[in-house]
Structure formats: structure tokens, C-alpha cells
Short mmCIF file of C-alpha atoms in Angstrom, two decimals:
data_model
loop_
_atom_site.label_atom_id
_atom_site.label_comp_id
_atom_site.label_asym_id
_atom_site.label_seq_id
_atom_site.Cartn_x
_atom_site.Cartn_y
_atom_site.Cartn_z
CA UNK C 1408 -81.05 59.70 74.13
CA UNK C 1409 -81.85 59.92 78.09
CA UNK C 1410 -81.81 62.31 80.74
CA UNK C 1411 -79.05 61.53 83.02
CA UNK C 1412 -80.84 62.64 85.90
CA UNK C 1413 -84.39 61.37 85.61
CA UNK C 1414 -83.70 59.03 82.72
CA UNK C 1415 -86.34 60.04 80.42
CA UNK C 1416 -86.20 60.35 76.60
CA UNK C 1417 -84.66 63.58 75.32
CA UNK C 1418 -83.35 64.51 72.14
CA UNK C 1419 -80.28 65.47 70.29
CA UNK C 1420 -80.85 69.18 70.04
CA UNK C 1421 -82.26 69.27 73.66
CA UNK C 1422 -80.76 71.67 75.70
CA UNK C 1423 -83.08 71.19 78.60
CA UNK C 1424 -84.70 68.15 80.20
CA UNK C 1425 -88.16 68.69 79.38
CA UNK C 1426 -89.31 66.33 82.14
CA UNK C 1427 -87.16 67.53 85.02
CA UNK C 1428 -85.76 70.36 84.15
CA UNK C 1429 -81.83 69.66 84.35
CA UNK C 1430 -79.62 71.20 81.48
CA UNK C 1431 -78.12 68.85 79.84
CA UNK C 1432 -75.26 68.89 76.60
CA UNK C 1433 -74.38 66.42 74.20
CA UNK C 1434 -70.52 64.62 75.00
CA UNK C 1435 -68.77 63.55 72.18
CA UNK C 1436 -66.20 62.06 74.28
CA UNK C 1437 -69.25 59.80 75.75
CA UNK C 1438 -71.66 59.79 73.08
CA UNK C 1439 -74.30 60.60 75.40
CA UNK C 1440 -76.12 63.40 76.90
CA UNK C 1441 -74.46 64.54 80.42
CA UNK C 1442 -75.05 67.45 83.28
CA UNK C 1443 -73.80 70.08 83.49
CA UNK C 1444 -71.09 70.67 85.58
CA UNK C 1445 -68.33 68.78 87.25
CA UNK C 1446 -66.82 66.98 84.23
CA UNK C 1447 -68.32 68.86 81.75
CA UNK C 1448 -69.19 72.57 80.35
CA UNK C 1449 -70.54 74.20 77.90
CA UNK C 1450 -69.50 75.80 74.44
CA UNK C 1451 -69.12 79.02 74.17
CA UNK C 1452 -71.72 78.67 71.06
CA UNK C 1453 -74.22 77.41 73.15
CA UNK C 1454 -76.06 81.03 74.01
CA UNK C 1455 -76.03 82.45 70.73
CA UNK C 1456 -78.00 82.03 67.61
CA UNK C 1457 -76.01 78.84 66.18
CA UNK C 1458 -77.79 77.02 69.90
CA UNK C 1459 -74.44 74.82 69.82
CA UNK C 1460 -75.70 72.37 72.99
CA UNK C 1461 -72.50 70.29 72.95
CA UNK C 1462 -70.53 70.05 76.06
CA UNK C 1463 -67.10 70.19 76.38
CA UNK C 1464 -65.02 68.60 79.14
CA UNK C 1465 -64.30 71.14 82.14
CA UNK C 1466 -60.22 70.77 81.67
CA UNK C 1467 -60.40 71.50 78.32
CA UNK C 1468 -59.06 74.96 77.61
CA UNK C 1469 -60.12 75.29 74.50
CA UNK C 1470 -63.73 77.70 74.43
CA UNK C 1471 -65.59 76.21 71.67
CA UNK C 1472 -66.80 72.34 71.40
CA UNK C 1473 -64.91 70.15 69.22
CA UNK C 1474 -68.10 70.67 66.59
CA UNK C 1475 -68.21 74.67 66.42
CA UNK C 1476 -63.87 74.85 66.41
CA UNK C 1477 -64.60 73.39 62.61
CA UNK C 1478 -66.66 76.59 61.78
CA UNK C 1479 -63.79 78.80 59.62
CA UNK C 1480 -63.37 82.34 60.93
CA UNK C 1481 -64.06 83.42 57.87
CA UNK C 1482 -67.89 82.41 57.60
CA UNK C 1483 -70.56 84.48 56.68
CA UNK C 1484 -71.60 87.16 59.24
CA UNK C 1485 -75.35 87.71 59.84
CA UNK C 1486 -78.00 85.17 58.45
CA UNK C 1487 -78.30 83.87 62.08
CA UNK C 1488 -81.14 81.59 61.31
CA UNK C 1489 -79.14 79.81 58.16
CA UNK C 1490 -76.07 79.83 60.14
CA UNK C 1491 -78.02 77.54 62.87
CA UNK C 1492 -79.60 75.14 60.27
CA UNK C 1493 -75.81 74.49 58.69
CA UNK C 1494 -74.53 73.94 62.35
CA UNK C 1495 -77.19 71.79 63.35
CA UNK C 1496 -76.28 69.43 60.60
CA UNK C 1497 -73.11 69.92 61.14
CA UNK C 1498 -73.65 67.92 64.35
CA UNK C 1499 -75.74 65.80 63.14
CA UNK C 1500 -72.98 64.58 60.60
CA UNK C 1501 -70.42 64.53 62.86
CA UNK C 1502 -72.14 62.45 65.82
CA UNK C 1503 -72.42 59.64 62.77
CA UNK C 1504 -68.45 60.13 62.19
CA UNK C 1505 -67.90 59.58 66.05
CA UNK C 1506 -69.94 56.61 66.22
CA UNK C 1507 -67.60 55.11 63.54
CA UNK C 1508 -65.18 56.24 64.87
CA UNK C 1509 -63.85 58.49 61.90
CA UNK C 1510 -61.14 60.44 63.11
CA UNK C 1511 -61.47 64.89 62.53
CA UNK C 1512 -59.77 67.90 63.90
CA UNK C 1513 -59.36 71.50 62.86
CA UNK C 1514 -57.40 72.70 59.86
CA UNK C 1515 -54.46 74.27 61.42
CA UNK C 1516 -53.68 76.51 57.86
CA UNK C 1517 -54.23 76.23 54.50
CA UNK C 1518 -51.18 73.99 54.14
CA UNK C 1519 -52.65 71.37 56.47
CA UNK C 1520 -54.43 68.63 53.99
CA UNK C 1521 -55.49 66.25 57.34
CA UNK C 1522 -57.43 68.98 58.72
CA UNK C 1523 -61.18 69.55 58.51
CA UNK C 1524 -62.97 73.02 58.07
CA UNK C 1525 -66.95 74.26 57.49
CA UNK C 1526 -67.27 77.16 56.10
CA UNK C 1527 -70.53 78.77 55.61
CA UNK C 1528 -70.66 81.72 52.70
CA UNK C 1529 -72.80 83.81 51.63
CA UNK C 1530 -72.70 85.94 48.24
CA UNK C 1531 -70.25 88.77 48.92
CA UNK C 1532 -69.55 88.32 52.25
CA UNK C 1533 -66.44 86.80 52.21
CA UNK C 1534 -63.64 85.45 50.01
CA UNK C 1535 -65.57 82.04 50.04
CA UNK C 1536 -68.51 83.24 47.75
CA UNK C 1537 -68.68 80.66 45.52
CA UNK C 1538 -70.75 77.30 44.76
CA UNK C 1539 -70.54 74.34 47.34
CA UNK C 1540 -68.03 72.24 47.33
CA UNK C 1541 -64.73 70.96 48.88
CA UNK C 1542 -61.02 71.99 48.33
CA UNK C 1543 -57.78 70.90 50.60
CA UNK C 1544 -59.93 69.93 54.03
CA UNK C 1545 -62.19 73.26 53.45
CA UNK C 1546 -65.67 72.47 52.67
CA UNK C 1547 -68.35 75.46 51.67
CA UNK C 1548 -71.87 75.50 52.13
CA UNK C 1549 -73.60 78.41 50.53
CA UNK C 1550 -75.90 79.18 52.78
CA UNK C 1551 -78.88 80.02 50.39
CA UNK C 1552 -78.87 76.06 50.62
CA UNK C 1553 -80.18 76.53 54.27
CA UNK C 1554 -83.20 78.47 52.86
CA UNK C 1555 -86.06 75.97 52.24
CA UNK C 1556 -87.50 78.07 49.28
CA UNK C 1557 -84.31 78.73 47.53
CA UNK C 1558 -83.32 74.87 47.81
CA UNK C 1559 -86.73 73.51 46.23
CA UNK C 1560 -86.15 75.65 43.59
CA UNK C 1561 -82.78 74.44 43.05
CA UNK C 1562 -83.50 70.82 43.63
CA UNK C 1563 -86.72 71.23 41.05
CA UNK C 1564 -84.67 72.85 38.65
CA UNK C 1565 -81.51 70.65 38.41
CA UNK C 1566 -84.22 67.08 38.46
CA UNK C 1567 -82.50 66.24 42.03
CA UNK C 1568 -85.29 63.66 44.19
CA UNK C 1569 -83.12 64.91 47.36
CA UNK C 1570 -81.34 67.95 48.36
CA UNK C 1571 -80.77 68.89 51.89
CA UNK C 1572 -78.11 70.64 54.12
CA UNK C 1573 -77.47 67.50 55.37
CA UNK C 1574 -77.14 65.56 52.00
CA UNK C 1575 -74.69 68.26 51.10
CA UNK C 1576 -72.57 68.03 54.04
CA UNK C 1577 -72.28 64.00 53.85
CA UNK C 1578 -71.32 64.45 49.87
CA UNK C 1579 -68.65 67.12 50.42
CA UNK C 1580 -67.28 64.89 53.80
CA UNK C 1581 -67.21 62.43 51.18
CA UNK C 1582 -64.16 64.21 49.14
CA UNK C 1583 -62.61 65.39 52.34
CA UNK C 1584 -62.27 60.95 53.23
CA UNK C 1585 -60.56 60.62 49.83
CA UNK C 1586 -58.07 63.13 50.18
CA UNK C 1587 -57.53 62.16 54.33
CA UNK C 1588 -57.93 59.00 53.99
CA UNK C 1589 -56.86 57.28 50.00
CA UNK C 1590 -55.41 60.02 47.70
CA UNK C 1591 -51.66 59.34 47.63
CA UNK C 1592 -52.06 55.89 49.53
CA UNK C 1593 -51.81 52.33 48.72
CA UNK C 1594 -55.79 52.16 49.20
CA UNK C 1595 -56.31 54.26 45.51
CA UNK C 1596 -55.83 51.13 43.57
CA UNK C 1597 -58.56 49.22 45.28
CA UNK C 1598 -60.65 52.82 45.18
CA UNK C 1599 -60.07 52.56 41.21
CA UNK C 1600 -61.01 49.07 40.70
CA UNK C 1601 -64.19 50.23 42.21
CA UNK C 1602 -65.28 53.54 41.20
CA UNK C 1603 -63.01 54.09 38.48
CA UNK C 1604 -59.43 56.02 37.81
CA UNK C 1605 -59.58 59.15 39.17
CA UNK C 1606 -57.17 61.39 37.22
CA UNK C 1607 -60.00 61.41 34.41
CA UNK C 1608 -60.40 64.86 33.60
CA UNK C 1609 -63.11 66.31 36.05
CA UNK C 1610 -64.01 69.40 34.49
CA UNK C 1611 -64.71 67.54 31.11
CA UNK C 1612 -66.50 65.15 32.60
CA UNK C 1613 -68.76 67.27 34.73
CA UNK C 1614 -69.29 69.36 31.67
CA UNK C 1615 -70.50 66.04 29.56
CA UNK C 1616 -72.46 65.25 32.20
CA UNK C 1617 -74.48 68.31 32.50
CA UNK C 1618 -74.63 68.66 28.74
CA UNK C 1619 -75.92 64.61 28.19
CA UNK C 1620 -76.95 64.25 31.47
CA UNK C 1621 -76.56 60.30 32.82
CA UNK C 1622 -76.46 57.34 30.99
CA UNK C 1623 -79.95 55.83 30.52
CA UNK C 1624 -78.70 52.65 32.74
CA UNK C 1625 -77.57 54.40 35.41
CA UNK C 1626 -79.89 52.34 37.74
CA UNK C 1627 -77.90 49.62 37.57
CA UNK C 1628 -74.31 51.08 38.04
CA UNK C 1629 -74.67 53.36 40.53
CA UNK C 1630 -76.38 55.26 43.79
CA UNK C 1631 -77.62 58.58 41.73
CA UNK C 1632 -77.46 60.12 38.10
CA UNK C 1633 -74.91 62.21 39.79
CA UNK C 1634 -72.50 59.61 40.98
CA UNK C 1635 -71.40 58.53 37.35
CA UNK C 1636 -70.19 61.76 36.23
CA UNK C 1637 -66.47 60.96 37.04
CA UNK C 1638 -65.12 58.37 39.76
CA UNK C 1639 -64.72 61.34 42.58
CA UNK C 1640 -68.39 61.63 42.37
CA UNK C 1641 -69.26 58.26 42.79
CA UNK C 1642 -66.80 58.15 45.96
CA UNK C 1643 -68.68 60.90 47.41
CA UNK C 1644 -72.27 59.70 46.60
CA UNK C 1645 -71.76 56.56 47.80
CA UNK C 1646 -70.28 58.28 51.14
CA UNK C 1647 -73.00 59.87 51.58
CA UNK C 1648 -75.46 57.15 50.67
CA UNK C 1649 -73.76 55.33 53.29
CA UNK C 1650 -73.91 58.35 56.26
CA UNK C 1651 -77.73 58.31 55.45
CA UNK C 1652 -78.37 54.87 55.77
CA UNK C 1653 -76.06 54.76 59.20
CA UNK C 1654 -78.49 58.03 59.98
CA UNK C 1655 -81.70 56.23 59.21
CA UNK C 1656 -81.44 53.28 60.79
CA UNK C 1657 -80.09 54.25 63.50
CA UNK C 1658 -83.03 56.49 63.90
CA UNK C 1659 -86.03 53.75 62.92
CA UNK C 1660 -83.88 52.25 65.89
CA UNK C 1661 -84.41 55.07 68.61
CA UNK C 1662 -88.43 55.15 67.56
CA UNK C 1663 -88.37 51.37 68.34
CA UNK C 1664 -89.21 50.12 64.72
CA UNK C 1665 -89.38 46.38 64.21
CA UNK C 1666 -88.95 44.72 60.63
CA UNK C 1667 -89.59 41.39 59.78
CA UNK C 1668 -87.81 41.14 56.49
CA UNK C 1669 -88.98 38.20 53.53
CA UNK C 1670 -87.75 34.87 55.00
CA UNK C 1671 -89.37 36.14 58.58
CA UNK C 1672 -86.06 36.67 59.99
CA UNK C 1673 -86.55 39.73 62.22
CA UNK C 1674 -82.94 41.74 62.66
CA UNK C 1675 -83.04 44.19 65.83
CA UNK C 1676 -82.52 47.63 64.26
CA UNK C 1677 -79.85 50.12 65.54
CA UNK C 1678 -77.74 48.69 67.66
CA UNK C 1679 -75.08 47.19 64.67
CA UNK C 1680 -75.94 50.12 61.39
CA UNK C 1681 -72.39 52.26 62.51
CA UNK C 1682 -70.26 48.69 63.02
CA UNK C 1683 -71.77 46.45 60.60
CA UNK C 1684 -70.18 45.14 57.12
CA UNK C 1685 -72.02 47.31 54.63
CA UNK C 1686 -73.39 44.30 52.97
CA UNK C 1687 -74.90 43.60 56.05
CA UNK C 1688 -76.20 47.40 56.70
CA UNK C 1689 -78.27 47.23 53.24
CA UNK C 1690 -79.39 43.82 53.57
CA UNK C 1691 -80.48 42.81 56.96
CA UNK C 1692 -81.46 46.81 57.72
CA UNK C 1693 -81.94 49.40 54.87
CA UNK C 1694 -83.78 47.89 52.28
CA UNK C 1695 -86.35 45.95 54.56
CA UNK C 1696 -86.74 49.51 56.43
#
């Protein structure tokens, strides 16, 4: 990103214009950083621990940013410094859904299946102590998944090669797009040609898949050991596969990488990962990067 004022690089977490000094905010209406003031202010979020620098335009009545209205009210108190690495992703995630364009708002009540909430939980804080995961639009982080020591430990112990806030946030997004956006739809027979039929019993198949653990040619099937536990968990691997490598490239992009792929064709990075035919994405970007 730039500095609208001075026009030098900033970042996405910047708060501040390092080089001139002009606070600046994140616009998800513009995808791009902007000044403060005028057409824009800032979230109510943006003083406290969660450091919420998204702005949010100055008619808006609405206090909070349209990232921090998905937090749940019911989200683990304390744990400031946990609570900021879950929100932090949080953006991150949903900066990749704006750039394609995916469309989110708040869950307006536990009836409301369209809706999207985060909820972060904590052990006995709140009715939402429980694993992480996604039901009806809600999705939980624990937060001990924000603590770097407790998730190696995890990640060593269950034989995962990656397990981040992030990763966890693009999985469980993931099951929120099949119930938004395929379950109950004309699109679930393509889904099932795909991945698989979906009314397979999930607890028995999560519970053979943690007893046998995944099939030896896995490899060639699918994008983790994980995914071919049951067709919902292939959905929502391959989600998030596809978030990352939007993520990635888009990144190698902003640093200014250049590939020259087998075949010397050189593809300009970046520009293309959010709008391009997946096919396309893995080919001509991911794997050569």
C-alpha cells in the first residue's frame, strides 16, 4: 500500500505514515489506505488493544468498522494480546474476501443463516467454550490458538505441517461459503460431483479418520490428509488452500517478485491472483512461486 499524502510504501497494519507522519486507515469501500478525515473516520476499535486501523466512512452511523461489527458480543473478555492476533487476521482474511468481491455482513440473530459472526472464546469465559469450528454463520476461534506455544504443541501433536490463526480462519470461512453460498441450492450437485455427497455421516467419518488416519494416497486426491475425511472437509481445505494462494501471491506481488516459470514465459505477479481462473492462479503463479 501507499501513503496518500506523500505516496510512500506503508503497510496494512500501519496506523501512521512512517515517512510523513499523516494517520492513515485502511477503506474497505476503496481498498486502499486513506486520511483521515473528511470522507472517512475511524473505528471505534482503533484505540484499544484489538489496534482495529480500519476506517469507516464519516456518514456512516454505525461506530465500529465493517471488520470489528463481526466480533460477537459474546467473545472472550481479557486476553488483550490474543484478542489482537485473532482480529488482525481477521482483517487480513477479509481484505482477500473484498478483493473478490465475496459478499459478508453481520449475523442479525441466531436465526439468520446469511449472516457472518467471529467469535473468540476462551475456556470458561463464555457459552462458546468449546473447540474451533463453525455452526449457522458463527465461527469460534479458541483463542489458545493465538498463543504461539500452545499452537506448536498442538500442530506437533496432531502431525499438522501448518497451523495458524489465519489457516483456521480461511478453513472455518470455508463452511460458512457452503452454507451462504451452495447448501440448499442448485450449485450442491456440481459441489458433489467434486468433493463428494455431503450427507455422509460426519461424525463417523471424522471418527475413522482420526482412528486410521488418511489414506496412504492421499497425495494424489486431495490438498491435505485432512481434506479427505468427509466431502465438507475437502470444501473447506480447498477454500482455504485457495485464500492462501490469493494471499501469497498477491504478497510476492507487493515485494516486487519476478518468476520466470519452465518454458521462460515470465507472468507479472499480483495484479490477476483475486480475478484469475483458478487453473490459471496455480499454474501461471503458485507453483512457479
Amino acid at each position: 500500500f501507499t501513503c496518500p499524502v506523500c505516496r510512500q510504501q506503508v503497510y496494512f497494519d500501519n496506523t501512521v505514515c512512517l515517512a510523513c507522519g499523516s494517520e492513515i486507515a485502511f477503506a474497505p469501500d476503496r481498498l486502499q489506505m486513506v486520511v483521515l478525515g473528511g470522507a472517512h473516520r475511524t473505528c471505534v476499535q482503533r484505540p484499544t488493544s484489538e489496534a482495529c486501523n480500519w476506517a469507516i466512512e464519516a456518514d456512516d452511523p454505525i461506530e465500529r468498522c465493517r471488520s470489528c461489527r463481526l466480533t460477537g458480543a459474546l467473545s472472550a473478555v481479557g486476553a488483550e494480546s490474543l484478542r489482537s492476533r485473532a482480529e488482525a487476521a481477521k482483517r487480513q482474511v477479509l481484505y482477500t474476501l473484498l478483493q473478490l468481491g465475496v459478499p459478508f455482513a453481520p449475523k442479525l440473530g441466531e436465526d439468520d443463516r446469511q449472516g457472518l459472526r467471529f467469535v473468540w472464546a476462551h475456556p470458561g469465559q463464555s457459552e462458546f467454550s468449546m473447540l474451533t469450528g463453525h455452526h449457522s454463520g458463527t465461527i469460534v476461534l479458541n483463542l489458545n490458538e493465538a498463543d504461539d506455544a500452545h499452537r506448536e504443541a498442538t500442530r506437533v501433536s496432531f502431525g499438522e505441517p501448518q497451523r495458524t490463526v489465519l489457516g483456521h480462519l480461511r478453513h472455518e470461512l470455508g463452511h460458512y461459503f457452503f452454507q451462504r453460498f451452495i447448501e440448499g441450492r442448485p450449485e450442491v450437485a456440481t459441489f458433489r460431483d467434486s468433493f463428494g455427497d455431503e450427507r455422509t455421516d460426519y461424525s463417523a467419518a471424522l471418527q475413522q479418520h482420526y482412528e486410521r488416519g488418511a489414506a496412504a494416497d492421499w497425495q494424489q486426491h486431495f490438498v491435505s490428509a485432512y481434506a479427505g475425511s468427509h466431502p465438507w472437509e475437502d470444501w473447506a481445505e480447498t477454500c482455504a488452500h485457495y485464500l492462501l494462494m490469493i494471499e501469497a501471491v498477491d504478497t510476492a506481488a507487493a515485494w516486487g517478485l519476478q518468476l520466470a516459470p519452465a518454458g521462460g514465459m515470465r507472468v507479472p505477479l499480483g495484479e490477476t491472483a483475486a480475478t484469475a481462473p483458478v487453473e490459471r492462479l496455480v499454474v501461471d503463479h503458485w507453483l512457479p512461486m
